[in-house]
Amino acid sequence: MMNANQNQSTEIIFILLGFSDYPELQEFLFLLFLVIYVVTVLGNLMMILIIKITPKLHTPMYFFLSNLSFVDFCYSTTITPKLLEILIVEDRAISFLSCITQLFLTATCVVTEAVLLAMMAYDRFVAICNPLLYTITMSQKLCILLVAVAYSWGIISSMTFTYSLLVLSFCRTNLINNVFCEYSAIFSSSFSDKQFTEIILFSLANFNTFCTLLIILTSYLFILFTIMKMPSTSGRQKAFSTCASHFTAVIIFYGAILFLYCIPNSKNSWLLIRVSTVFYSVVIPMLNPLIYSLRNKDVMDTVKKLMGSKICSH
């Protein structure tokens, strides 16, 4: 064994098994994930562009949404290219430094996205429960500060997770029965005392999940009470429609992660773990721009105008 902090860390190798036990599916999975990645990149970059060039969308909600799209783009780009590589090459090895770097970037994106979703819930709470004070409460300065907090806390949490793994010892060659360098997979590969790492993982992961979910659930509880008190049916429908996209994204994001960590880590559940990991790390970044665009009249109107102007120019 060798400690990750030692100068010999470059000799530590991780083998990403991915879906190697299904060789007949490699080409199909490669094409599937390639299409998903292309749609993810185009969808999220298009969302950012539409919000930037449309003055009507220069509001706090869309400011948070553009940052969510940026995080999803980074998240997918951190994972999917390596996943595509291990599907078509025989050498599935990844160096310790590359593996830890991938972990750091993915953890940053996950935590940042969770915080952004909580802030977007708070934004909807202010918009529906205190509409007259919305422009004052959700000022540009506050929105920038909240987004800065989201990125900063994502980096701090990721640095903590990464450090908790760097103090562990690993063999020269380690198998990761997953599609990327996920925290629990690296953690399971170590043969050293894991008590400190377990405490870090349990404390910080639960703190992040509990705090963000508390903000989201509390915000939506007040939103629900406010909507139910509205006298007009059209007003209630409009209020529900402004929350529908975000609430759908929250359910998918937290549902996938909670489902993944409820799966027993046994040999019989390895396939289910890999599929669930792919869903929340590869598929969800593709779904978010689709959810927000298809269910959002302002975004769809902008898309139609852009497509209409492009057709007229030809």
Short mmCIF file of the C-alpha atoms (twelve columns), coordinates in Angstrom:
data_MODEL
# 
_entry.id   MODEL 
# 
loop_
_atom_site.group_PDB 
_atom_site.id 
_atom_site.type_symbol 
_atom_site.label_atom_id 
_atom_site.label_alt_id 
_atom_site.label_comp_id 
_atom_site.label_asym_id 
_atom_site.label_seq_id 
_atom_site.Cartn_x 
_atom_site.Cartn_y 
_atom_site.Cartn_z 
_atom_site.pdbx_PDB_model_num 
ATOM 1   C CA . MET A 1   0.000   0.000  0.000   1 
ATOM 2   C CA . MET A 2   1.035   3.624  -0.378  1 
ATOM 3   C CA . ASN A 3   -0.313  6.855  0.986   1 
ATOM 4   C CA . ALA A 4   -1.794  9.308  -1.490  1 
ATOM 5   C CA . ASN A 5   0.224   12.147 0.021   1 
ATOM 6   C CA . GLN A 6   3.481   10.460 -0.780  1 
ATOM 7   C CA . ASN A 7   5.504   11.464 -3.809  1 
ATOM 8   C CA . GLN A 8   4.728   8.058  -5.297  1 
ATOM 9   C CA . SER A 9   1.107   8.978  -5.947  1 
ATOM 10  C CA . THR A 10  1.690   8.980  -9.707  1 
ATOM 11  C CA . GLU A 11  2.192   5.207  -9.481  1 
ATOM 12  C CA . ILE A 12  -1.309  4.688  -8.121  1 
ATOM 13  C CA . ILE A 13  -3.673  3.615  -10.887 1 
ATOM 14  C CA . PHE A 14  -7.449  3.266  -10.882 1 
ATOM 15  C CA . ILE A 15  -9.258  1.026  -13.359 1 
ATOM 16  C CA . LEU A 16  -12.727 2.262  -14.338 1 
ATOM 17  C CA . LEU A 17  -14.709 -0.883 -15.039 1 
ATOM 18  C CA . GLY A 18  -17.751 0.980  -16.349 1 
ATOM 19  C CA . PHE A 19  -19.915 -1.406 -18.364 1 
ATOM 20  C CA . SER A 20  -17.019 -3.693 -19.322 1 
ATOM 21  C CA . ASP A 21  -19.001 -6.774 -18.269 1 
ATOM 22  C CA . TYR A 22  -21.399 -6.054 -21.156 1 
ATOM 23  C CA . PRO A 23  -19.050 -6.039 -24.186 1 
ATOM 24  C CA . GLU A 24  -21.905 -6.519 -26.640 1 
ATOM 25  C CA . LEU A 25  -23.400 -3.178 -25.556 1 
ATOM 26  C CA . GLN A 26  -20.251 -1.050 -25.775 1 
ATOM 27  C CA . GLU A 27  -20.926 0.438  -29.232 1 
ATOM 28  C CA . PHE A 28  -24.600 1.085  -28.481 1 
ATOM 29  C CA . LEU A 29  -23.775 2.750  -25.139 1 
ATOM 30  C CA . PHE A 30  -21.079 4.857  -26.796 1 
ATOM 31  C CA . LEU A 31  -23.526 6.207  -29.383 1 
ATOM 32  C CA . LEU A 32  -26.239 6.710  -26.737 1 
ATOM 33  C CA . PHE A 33  -23.994 8.676  -24.364 1 
ATOM 34  C CA . LEU A 34  -22.496 10.633 -27.263 1 
ATOM 35  C CA . VAL A 35  -25.964 11.787 -28.333 1 
ATOM 36  C CA . ILE A 36  -26.845 12.632 -24.718 1 
ATOM 37  C CA . TYR A 37  -23.628 14.624 -24.329 1 
ATOM 38  C CA . VAL A 38  -24.182 16.589 -27.553 1 
ATOM 39  C CA . VAL A 39  -27.769 17.398 -26.526 1 
ATOM 40  C CA . THR A 40  -26.546 18.372 -23.039 1 
ATOM 41  C CA . VAL A 41  -23.863 20.730 -24.327 1 
ATOM 42  C CA . LEU A 42  -26.091 22.345 -26.970 1 
ATOM 43  C CA . GLY A 43  -29.089 22.569 -24.629 1 
ATOM 44  C CA . ASN A 44  -27.246 24.202 -21.744 1 
ATOM 45  C CA . LEU A 45  -25.171 26.566 -23.887 1 
ATOM 46  C CA . MET A 46  -28.300 27.537 -25.814 1 
ATOM 47  C CA . MET A 47  -30.114 28.236 -22.547 1 
ATOM 48  C CA . ILE A 48  -27.262 30.503 -21.402 1 
ATOM 49  C CA . LEU A 49  -27.214 32.292 -24.788 1 
ATOM 50  C CA . ILE A 50  -30.990 32.806 -24.899 1 
ATOM 51  C CA . ILE A 51  -31.013 34.283 -21.394 1 
ATOM 52  C CA . LYS A 52  -28.073 36.558 -22.209 1 
ATOM 53  C CA . ILE A 53  -29.468 38.017 -25.453 1 
ATOM 54  C CA . THR A 54  -33.079 38.408 -24.282 1 
ATOM 55  C CA . PRO A 55  -33.650 41.518 -22.103 1 
ATOM 56  C CA . LYS A 56  -37.017 40.137 -20.959 1 
ATOM 57  C CA . LEU A 57  -35.175 37.240 -19.299 1 
ATOM 58  C CA . HIS A 58  -32.780 39.435 -17.317 1 
ATOM 59  C CA . THR A 59  -34.482 38.576 -14.027 1 
ATOM 60  C CA . PRO A 60  -33.234 36.804 -10.882 1 
ATOM 61  C CA . MET A 61  -34.950 33.540 -11.833 1 
ATOM 62  C CA . TYR A 62  -33.214 33.360 -15.200 1 
ATOM 63  C CA . PHE A 63  -29.937 34.555 -13.716 1 
ATOM 64  C CA . PHE A 64  -29.981 31.525 -11.424 1 
ATOM 65  C CA . LEU A 65  -31.094 29.332 -14.329 1 
ATOM 66  C CA . SER A 66  -28.176 30.436 -16.510 1 
ATOM 67  C CA . ASN A 67  -25.771 29.504 -13.717 1 
ATOM 68  C CA . LEU A 68  -27.533 26.165 -13.285 1 
ATOM 69  C CA . SER A 69  -27.051 25.524 -17.017 1 
ATOM 70  C CA . PHE A 70  -23.362 26.420 -16.724 1 
ATOM 71  C CA . VAL A 71  -22.920 23.995 -13.805 1 
ATOM 72  C CA . ASP A 72  -24.734 21.239 -15.729 1 
ATOM 73  C CA . PHE A 73  -22.483 21.855 -18.737 1 
ATOM 74  C CA . CYS A 74  -19.357 21.600 -16.547 1 
ATOM 75  C CA . TYR A 75  -20.721 18.537 -14.729 1 
ATOM 76  C CA . SER A 76  -21.413 16.638 -17.931 1 
ATOM 77  C CA . THR A 77  -18.100 17.677 -19.525 1 
ATOM 78  C CA . THR A 78  -16.189 16.449 -16.472 1 
ATOM 79  C CA . ILE A 79  -17.684 12.958 -16.688 1 
ATOM 80  C CA . THR A 80  -18.991 12.066 -20.144 1 
ATOM 81  C CA . PRO A 81  -15.805 12.383 -22.299 1 
ATOM 82  C CA . LYS A 82  -13.969 9.913  -20.035 1 
ATOM 83  C CA . LEU A 83  -17.017 7.637  -20.029 1 
ATOM 84  C CA . LEU A 84  -17.026 7.673  -23.839 1 
ATOM 85  C CA . GLU A 85  -13.301 6.891  -23.845 1 
ATOM 86  C CA . ILE A 86  -13.550 3.798  -21.624 1 
ATOM 87  C CA . LEU A 87  -16.365 2.483  -23.819 1 
ATOM 88  C CA . ILE A 88  -14.158 2.304  -26.929 1 
ATOM 89  C CA . VAL A 89  -10.624 1.636  -25.640 1 
ATOM 90  C CA . GLU A 90  -9.267  -1.399 -23.874 1 
ATOM 91  C CA . ASP A 91  -7.112  0.607  -21.487 1 
ATOM 92  C CA . ARG A 92  -9.495  1.801  -18.777 1 
ATOM 93  C CA . ALA A 93  -6.760  3.065  -16.459 1 
ATOM 94  C CA . ILE A 94  -6.807  6.550  -14.978 1 
ATOM 95  C CA . SER A 95  -4.019  8.022  -12.881 1 
ATOM 96  C CA . PHE A 96  -4.486  8.957  -9.251  1 
ATOM 97  C CA . LEU A 97  -4.141  12.669 -10.033 1 
ATOM 98  C CA . SER A 98  -6.687  12.517 -12.867 1 
ATOM 99  C CA . CYS A 99  -9.095  10.515 -10.737 1 
ATOM 100 C CA . ILE A 100 -8.873  12.918 -7.801  1 
ATOM 101 C CA . THR A 101 -9.237  15.890 -10.161 1 
ATOM 102 C CA . GLN A 102 -12.377 14.385 -11.666 1 
ATOM 103 C CA . LEU A 103 -13.746 13.761 -8.185  1 
ATOM 104 C CA . PHE A 104 -13.011 17.346 -7.142  1 
ATOM 105 C CA . LEU A 105 -14.746 18.826 -10.190 1 
ATOM 106 C CA . THR A 106 -17.797 16.564 -10.015 1 
ATOM 107 C CA . ALA A 107 -18.239 17.124 -6.275  1 
ATOM 108 C CA . THR A 108 -17.997 20.886 -6.827  1 
ATOM 109 C CA . CYS A 109 -20.697 20.718 -9.492  1 
ATOM 110 C CA . VAL A 110 -23.040 18.531 -7.435  1 
ATOM 111 C CA . VAL A 111 -22.843 20.682 -4.297  1 
ATOM 112 C CA . THR A 112 -23.087 23.921 -6.301  1 
ATOM 113 C CA . GLU A 113 -26.153 22.637 -8.157  1 
ATOM 114 C CA . ALA A 114 -27.837 21.634 -4.894  1 
ATOM 115 C CA . VAL A 115 -27.252 25.120 -3.441  1 
ATOM 116 C CA . LEU A 116 -28.463 26.795 -6.656  1 
ATOM 117 C CA . LEU A 117 -31.665 24.736 -6.580  1 
ATOM 118 C CA . ALA A 118 -32.237 25.879 -2.987  1 
ATOM 119 C CA . MET A 119 -31.681 29.514 -3.974  1 
ATOM 120 C CA . MET A 120 -34.060 29.163 -6.908  1 
ATOM 121 C CA . ALA A 121 -36.697 27.837 -4.493  1 
ATOM 122 C CA . TYR A 122 -36.158 30.899 -2.291  1 
ATOM 123 C CA . ASP A 123 -36.496 33.113 -5.375  1 
ATOM 124 C CA . ARG A 124 -39.867 31.514 -6.194  1 
ATOM 125 C CA . PHE A 125 -40.929 31.952 -2.548  1 
ATOM 126 C CA . VAL A 126 -40.233 35.697 -2.667  1 
ATOM 127 C CA . ALA A 127 -41.877 36.076 -6.093  1 
ATOM 128 C CA . ILE A 128 -45.130 34.391 -5.036  1 
ATOM 129 C CA . CYS A 129 -45.385 35.190 -1.336  1 
ATOM 130 C CA . ASN A 130 -44.032 38.765 -1.455  1 
ATOM 131 C CA . PRO A 131 -44.530 39.932 -5.066  1 
ATOM 132 C CA . LEU A 132 -44.598 43.652 -4.196  1 
ATOM 133 C CA . LEU A 133 -41.173 43.432 -2.558  1 
ATOM 134 C CA . TYR A 134 -39.673 41.035 -5.123  1 
ATOM 135 C CA . THR A 135 -37.563 43.544 -7.063  1 
ATOM 136 C CA . ILE A 136 -36.265 45.070 -3.843  1 
ATOM 137 C CA . THR A 137 -35.587 41.791 -2.039  1 
ATOM 138 C CA . MET A 138 -34.029 39.960 -5.001  1 
ATOM 139 C CA . SER A 139 -31.714 42.778 -6.030  1 
ATOM 140 C CA . GLN A 140 -28.917 42.246 -8.529  1 
ATOM 141 C CA . LYS A 141 -26.329 42.580 -5.769  1 
ATOM 142 C CA . LEU A 142 -28.033 39.899 -3.658  1 
ATOM 143 C CA . CYS A 143 -28.367 37.516 -6.622  1 
ATOM 144 C CA . ILE A 144 -24.669 37.844 -7.453  1 
ATOM 145 C CA . LEU A 145 -23.807 37.292 -3.783  1 
ATOM 146 C CA . LEU A 146 -25.997 34.171 -3.570  1 
ATOM 147 C CA . VAL A 147 -24.455 32.673 -6.712  1 
ATOM 148 C CA . ALA A 148 -20.961 33.448 -5.389  1 
ATOM 149 C CA . VAL A 149 -21.886 31.652 -2.163  1 
ATOM 150 C CA . ALA A 150 -23.103 28.636 -4.165  1 
ATOM 151 C CA . TYR A 151 -19.837 28.316 -6.100  1 
ATOM 152 C CA . SER A 152 -17.693 29.021 -3.040  1 
ATOM 153 C CA . TRP A 153 -19.455 26.457 -0.879  1 
ATOM 154 C CA . GLY A 154 -19.265 23.921 -3.714  1 
ATOM 155 C CA . ILE A 155 -15.486 24.403 -3.910  1 
ATOM 156 C CA . ILE A 156 -15.024 24.315 -0.116  1 
ATOM 157 C CA . SER A 157 -17.092 21.133 0.219   1 
ATOM 158 C CA . SER A 158 -15.250 19.514 -2.675  1 
ATOM 159 C CA . MET A 159 -11.858 20.412 -1.204  1 
ATOM 160 C CA . THR A 160 -12.936 18.823 2.085   1 
ATOM 161 C CA . PHE A 161 -14.118 15.648 0.364   1 
ATOM 162 C CA . THR A 162 -10.905 15.486 -1.661  1 
ATOM 163 C CA . TYR A 163 -8.634  15.979 1.352   1 
ATOM 164 C CA . SER A 164 -10.453 13.224 3.253   1 
ATOM 165 C CA . LEU A 165 -9.429  10.830 0.467   1 
ATOM 166 C CA . LEU A 166 -5.874  12.097 0.115   1 
ATOM 167 C CA . VAL A 167 -5.031  10.921 3.653   1 
ATOM 168 C CA . LEU A 168 -5.967  7.336  2.753   1 
ATOM 169 C CA . SER A 169 -3.657  4.626  1.466   1 
ATOM 170 C CA . PHE A 170 -4.177  2.772  -1.798  1 
ATOM 171 C CA . CYS A 171 -2.647  -0.154 -3.645  1 
ATOM 172 C CA . ARG A 172 -0.774  0.465  -6.894  1 
ATOM 173 C CA . THR A 173 -3.786  -0.769 -8.896  1 
ATOM 174 C CA . ASN A 174 -7.352  -0.219 -7.733  1 
ATOM 175 C CA . LEU A 175 -10.630 -1.252 -9.345  1 
ATOM 176 C CA . ILE A 176 -13.545 1.184  -9.478  1 
ATOM 177 C CA . ASN A 177 -16.747 -0.608 -10.340 1 
ATOM 178 C CA . ASN A 178 -18.392 2.505  -11.712 1 
ATOM 179 C CA . VAL A 179 -18.287 4.818  -14.728 1 
ATOM 180 C CA . PHE A 180 -16.242 7.631  -13.137 1 
ATOM 181 C CA . CYS A 181 -14.200 8.438  -10.044 1 
ATOM 182 C CA . GLU A 182 -17.079 8.756  -7.633  1 
ATOM 183 C CA . TYR A 183 -16.360 9.377  -3.930  1 
ATOM 184 C CA . SER A 184 -17.695 6.129  -2.481  1 
ATOM 185 C CA . ALA A 185 -15.946 4.103  -5.210  1 
ATOM 186 C CA . ILE A 186 -12.535 5.630  -4.391  1 
ATOM 187 C CA . PHE A 187 -13.292 5.326  -0.693  1 
ATOM 188 C CA . SER A 188 -14.036 1.597  -1.055  1 
ATOM 189 C CA . SER A 189 -10.718 1.050  -2.863  1 
ATOM 190 C CA . SER A 190 -8.651  2.131  0.145   1 
ATOM 191 C CA . PHE A 191 -7.282  -0.349 2.671   1 
ATOM 192 C CA . SER A 192 -6.373  2.129  5.397   1 
ATOM 193 C CA . ASP A 193 -8.331  3.233  8.446   1 
ATOM 194 C CA . LYS A 194 -11.411 5.030  7.088   1 
ATOM 195 C CA . GLN A 195 -12.918 6.373  10.284  1 
ATOM 196 C CA . PHE A 196 -11.914 9.999  9.663   1 
ATOM 197 C CA . THR A 197 -13.065 9.842  6.042   1 
ATOM 198 C CA . GLU A 198 -16.390 8.295  7.045   1 
ATOM 199 C CA . ILE A 199 -17.002 11.091 9.546   1 
ATOM 200 C CA . ILE A 200 -16.221 13.737 6.911   1 
ATOM 201 C CA . LEU A 201 -18.462 12.065 4.320   1 
ATOM 202 C CA . PHE A 202 -21.367 11.511 6.715   1 
ATOM 203 C CA . SER A 203 -21.231 14.966 8.297   1 
ATOM 204 C CA . LEU A 204 -20.716 17.140 5.229   1 
ATOM 205 C CA . ALA A 205 -22.923 15.163 2.830   1 
ATOM 206 C CA . ASN A 206 -25.803 15.103 5.296   1 
ATOM 207 C CA . PHE A 207 -25.321 18.775 6.171   1 
ATOM 208 C CA . ASN A 208 -25.469 19.800 2.503   1 
ATOM 209 C CA . THR A 209 -28.477 17.601 1.765   1 
ATOM 210 C CA . PHE A 210 -30.397 18.591 4.899   1 
ATOM 211 C CA . CYS A 211 -29.806 22.349 4.560   1 
ATOM 212 C CA . THR A 212 -30.645 22.596 0.858   1 
ATOM 213 C CA . LEU A 213 -33.705 20.351 1.190   1 
ATOM 214 C CA . LEU A 214 -34.875 22.329 4.236   1 
ATOM 215 C CA . ILE A 215 -34.723 25.589 2.259   1 
ATOM 216 C CA . ILE A 216 -36.518 24.008 -0.713  1 
ATOM 217 C CA . LEU A 217 -39.265 22.301 1.312   1 
ATOM 218 C CA . THR A 218 -39.843 25.325 3.551   1 
ATOM 219 C CA . SER A 219 -40.047 27.625 0.525   1 
ATOM 220 C CA . TYR A 220 -42.537 25.386 -1.242  1 
ATOM 221 C CA . LEU A 221 -44.605 24.937 1.919   1 
ATOM 222 C CA . PHE A 222 -45.106 28.708 2.143   1 
ATOM 223 C CA . ILE A 223 -45.692 28.859 -1.610  1 
ATOM 224 C CA . LEU A 224 -48.406 26.209 -1.348  1 
ATOM 225 C CA . PHE A 225 -50.155 28.049 1.489   1 
ATOM 226 C CA . THR A 226 -50.038 31.314 -0.470  1 
ATOM 227 C CA . ILE A 227 -51.365 29.726 -3.668  1 
ATOM 228 C CA . MET A 228 -54.246 28.043 -1.848  1 
ATOM 229 C CA . LYS A 229 -55.319 31.430 -0.471  1 
ATOM 230 C CA . MET A 230 -55.506 33.014 -3.927  1 
ATOM 231 C CA . PRO A 231 -59.124 33.782 -4.863  1 
ATOM 232 C CA . SER A 232 -58.854 33.309 -8.633  1 
ATOM 233 C CA . THR A 233 -58.245 30.019 -10.404 1 
ATOM 234 C CA . SER A 234 -56.156 31.696 -13.097 1 
ATOM 235 C CA . GLY A 235 -53.920 33.214 -10.426 1 
ATOM 236 C CA . ARG A 236 -53.352 29.838 -8.825  1 
ATOM 237 C CA . GLN A 237 -52.585 28.245 -12.196 1 
ATOM 238 C CA . LYS A 238 -50.102 30.989 -13.066 1 
ATOM 239 C CA . ALA A 239 -48.377 30.606 -9.688  1 
ATOM 240 C CA . PHE A 240 -48.162 26.840 -10.074 1 
ATOM 241 C CA . SER A 241 -46.760 27.178 -13.603 1 
ATOM 242 C CA . THR A 242 -43.912 29.439 -12.412 1 
ATOM 243 C CA . CYS A 243 -42.835 26.730 -9.963  1 
ATOM 244 C CA . ALA A 244 -43.505 23.620 -12.050 1 
ATOM 245 C CA . SER A 245 -40.175 23.516 -13.906 1 
ATOM 246 C CA . HIS A 246 -38.049 24.085 -10.817 1 
ATOM 247 C CA . PHE A 247 -40.028 21.629 -8.694  1 
ATOM 248 C CA . THR A 248 -39.692 18.971 -11.417 1 
ATOM 249 C CA . ALA A 249 -35.919 19.516 -11.574 1 
ATOM 250 C CA . VAL A 250 -35.667 19.277 -7.766  1 
ATOM 251 C CA . ILE A 251 -37.595 15.984 -7.647  1 
ATOM 252 C CA . ILE A 252 -35.438 14.421 -10.372 1 
ATOM 253 C CA . PHE A 253 -32.134 15.667 -8.896  1 
ATOM 254 C CA . TYR A 254 -32.725 14.717 -5.268  1 
ATOM 255 C CA . GLY A 255 -34.741 11.623 -6.154  1 
ATOM 256 C CA . ALA A 256 -31.862 10.191 -8.201  1 
ATOM 257 C CA . ILE A 257 -29.223 10.920 -5.552  1 
ATOM 258 C CA . LEU A 258 -31.305 9.632  -2.619  1 
ATOM 259 C CA . PHE A 259 -32.207 6.521  -4.608  1 
ATOM 260 C CA . LEU A 260 -28.548 5.892  -5.422  1 
ATOM 261 C CA . TYR A 261 -27.409 6.065  -1.820  1 
ATOM 262 C CA . CYS A 262 -30.261 3.825  -0.684  1 
ATOM 263 C CA . ILE A 263 -29.013 0.998  -2.909  1 
ATOM 264 C CA . PRO A 264 -27.087 -1.644 -0.902  1 
ATOM 265 C CA . ASN A 265 -23.432 -1.736 -1.986  1 
ATOM 266 C CA . SER A 266 -23.352 -5.402 -2.920  1 
ATOM 267 C CA . LYS A 267 -22.266 -7.361 -5.979  1 
ATOM 268 C CA . ASN A 268 -25.884 -7.961 -7.000  1 
ATOM 269 C CA . SER A 269 -26.619 -4.243 -7.078  1 
ATOM 270 C CA . TRP A 270 -23.524 -3.076 -8.997  1 
ATOM 271 C CA . LEU A 271 -25.429 -2.701 -12.281 1 
ATOM 272 C CA . LEU A 272 -28.189 -0.715 -10.582 1 
ATOM 273 C CA . ILE A 273 -25.584 1.547  -8.964  1 
ATOM 274 C CA . ARG A 274 -23.878 2.213  -12.302 1 
ATOM 275 C CA . VAL A 275 -27.170 2.921  -14.082 1 
ATOM 276 C CA . SER A 276 -28.278 5.271  -11.285 1 
ATOM 277 C CA . THR A 277 -24.905 7.033  -11.356 1 
ATOM 278 C CA . VAL A 278 -25.166 7.544  -15.111 1 
ATOM 279 C CA . PHE A 279 -28.678 8.918  -14.704 1 
ATOM 280 C CA . TYR A 280 -27.837 11.626 -12.182 1 
ATOM 281 C CA . SER A 281 -24.434 12.502 -13.640 1 
ATOM 282 C CA . VAL A 282 -25.069 12.236 -17.402 1 
ATOM 283 C CA . VAL A 283 -28.821 12.294 -18.036 1 
ATOM 284 C CA . ILE A 284 -29.967 14.955 -15.535 1 
ATOM 285 C CA . PRO A 285 -27.674 17.679 -16.992 1 
ATOM 286 C CA . MET A 286 -29.430 17.002 -20.309 1 
ATOM 287 C CA . LEU A 287 -32.931 17.055 -18.799 1 
ATOM 288 C CA . ASN A 288 -32.673 20.384 -16.963 1 
ATOM 289 C CA . PRO A 289 -32.576 22.663 -20.055 1 
ATOM 290 C CA . LEU A 290 -35.370 20.604 -21.621 1 
ATOM 291 C CA . ILE A 291 -37.526 20.896 -18.500 1 
ATOM 292 C CA . TYR A 292 -37.026 24.640 -18.181 1 
ATOM 293 C CA . SER A 293 -37.468 25.389 -21.882 1 
ATOM 294 C CA . LEU A 294 -40.438 23.163 -22.703 1 
ATOM 295 C CA . ARG A 295 -42.400 24.311 -19.660 1 
ATOM 296 C CA . ASN A 296 -41.425 27.969 -19.938 1 
ATOM 297 C CA . LYS A 297 -43.369 30.273 -22.274 1 
ATOM 298 C CA . ASP A 298 -40.782 33.080 -22.216 1 
ATOM 299 C CA . VAL A 299 -37.942 30.769 -23.253 1 
ATOM 300 C CA . MET A 300 -40.014 29.043 -25.933 1 
ATOM 301 C CA . ASP A 301 -41.113 32.402 -27.364 1 
ATOM 302 C CA . THR A 302 -37.473 33.463 -27.635 1 
ATOM 303 C CA . VAL A 303 -36.537 30.178 -29.319 1 
ATOM 304 C CA . LYS A 304 -39.383 30.582 -31.829 1 
ATOM 305 C CA . LYS A 305 -38.290 34.152 -32.627 1 
ATOM 306 C CA . LEU A 306 -34.700 33.032 -33.161 1 
ATOM 307 C CA . MET A 307 -35.802 30.159 -35.383 1 
ATOM 308 C CA . GLY A 308 -38.212 32.437 -37.254 1 
ATOM 309 C CA . SER A 309 -35.559 35.064 -37.916 1 
ATOM 310 C CA . LYS A 310 -33.134 32.390 -39.088 1 
ATOM 311 C CA . ILE A 311 -35.698 30.970 -41.512 1 
ATOM 312 C CA . CYS A 312 -36.544 34.460 -42.835 1 
ATOM 313 C CA . SER A 313 -32.854 35.231 -43.383 1 
ATOM 314 C CA . HIS A 314 -32.619 32.198 -45.652 1 
# 
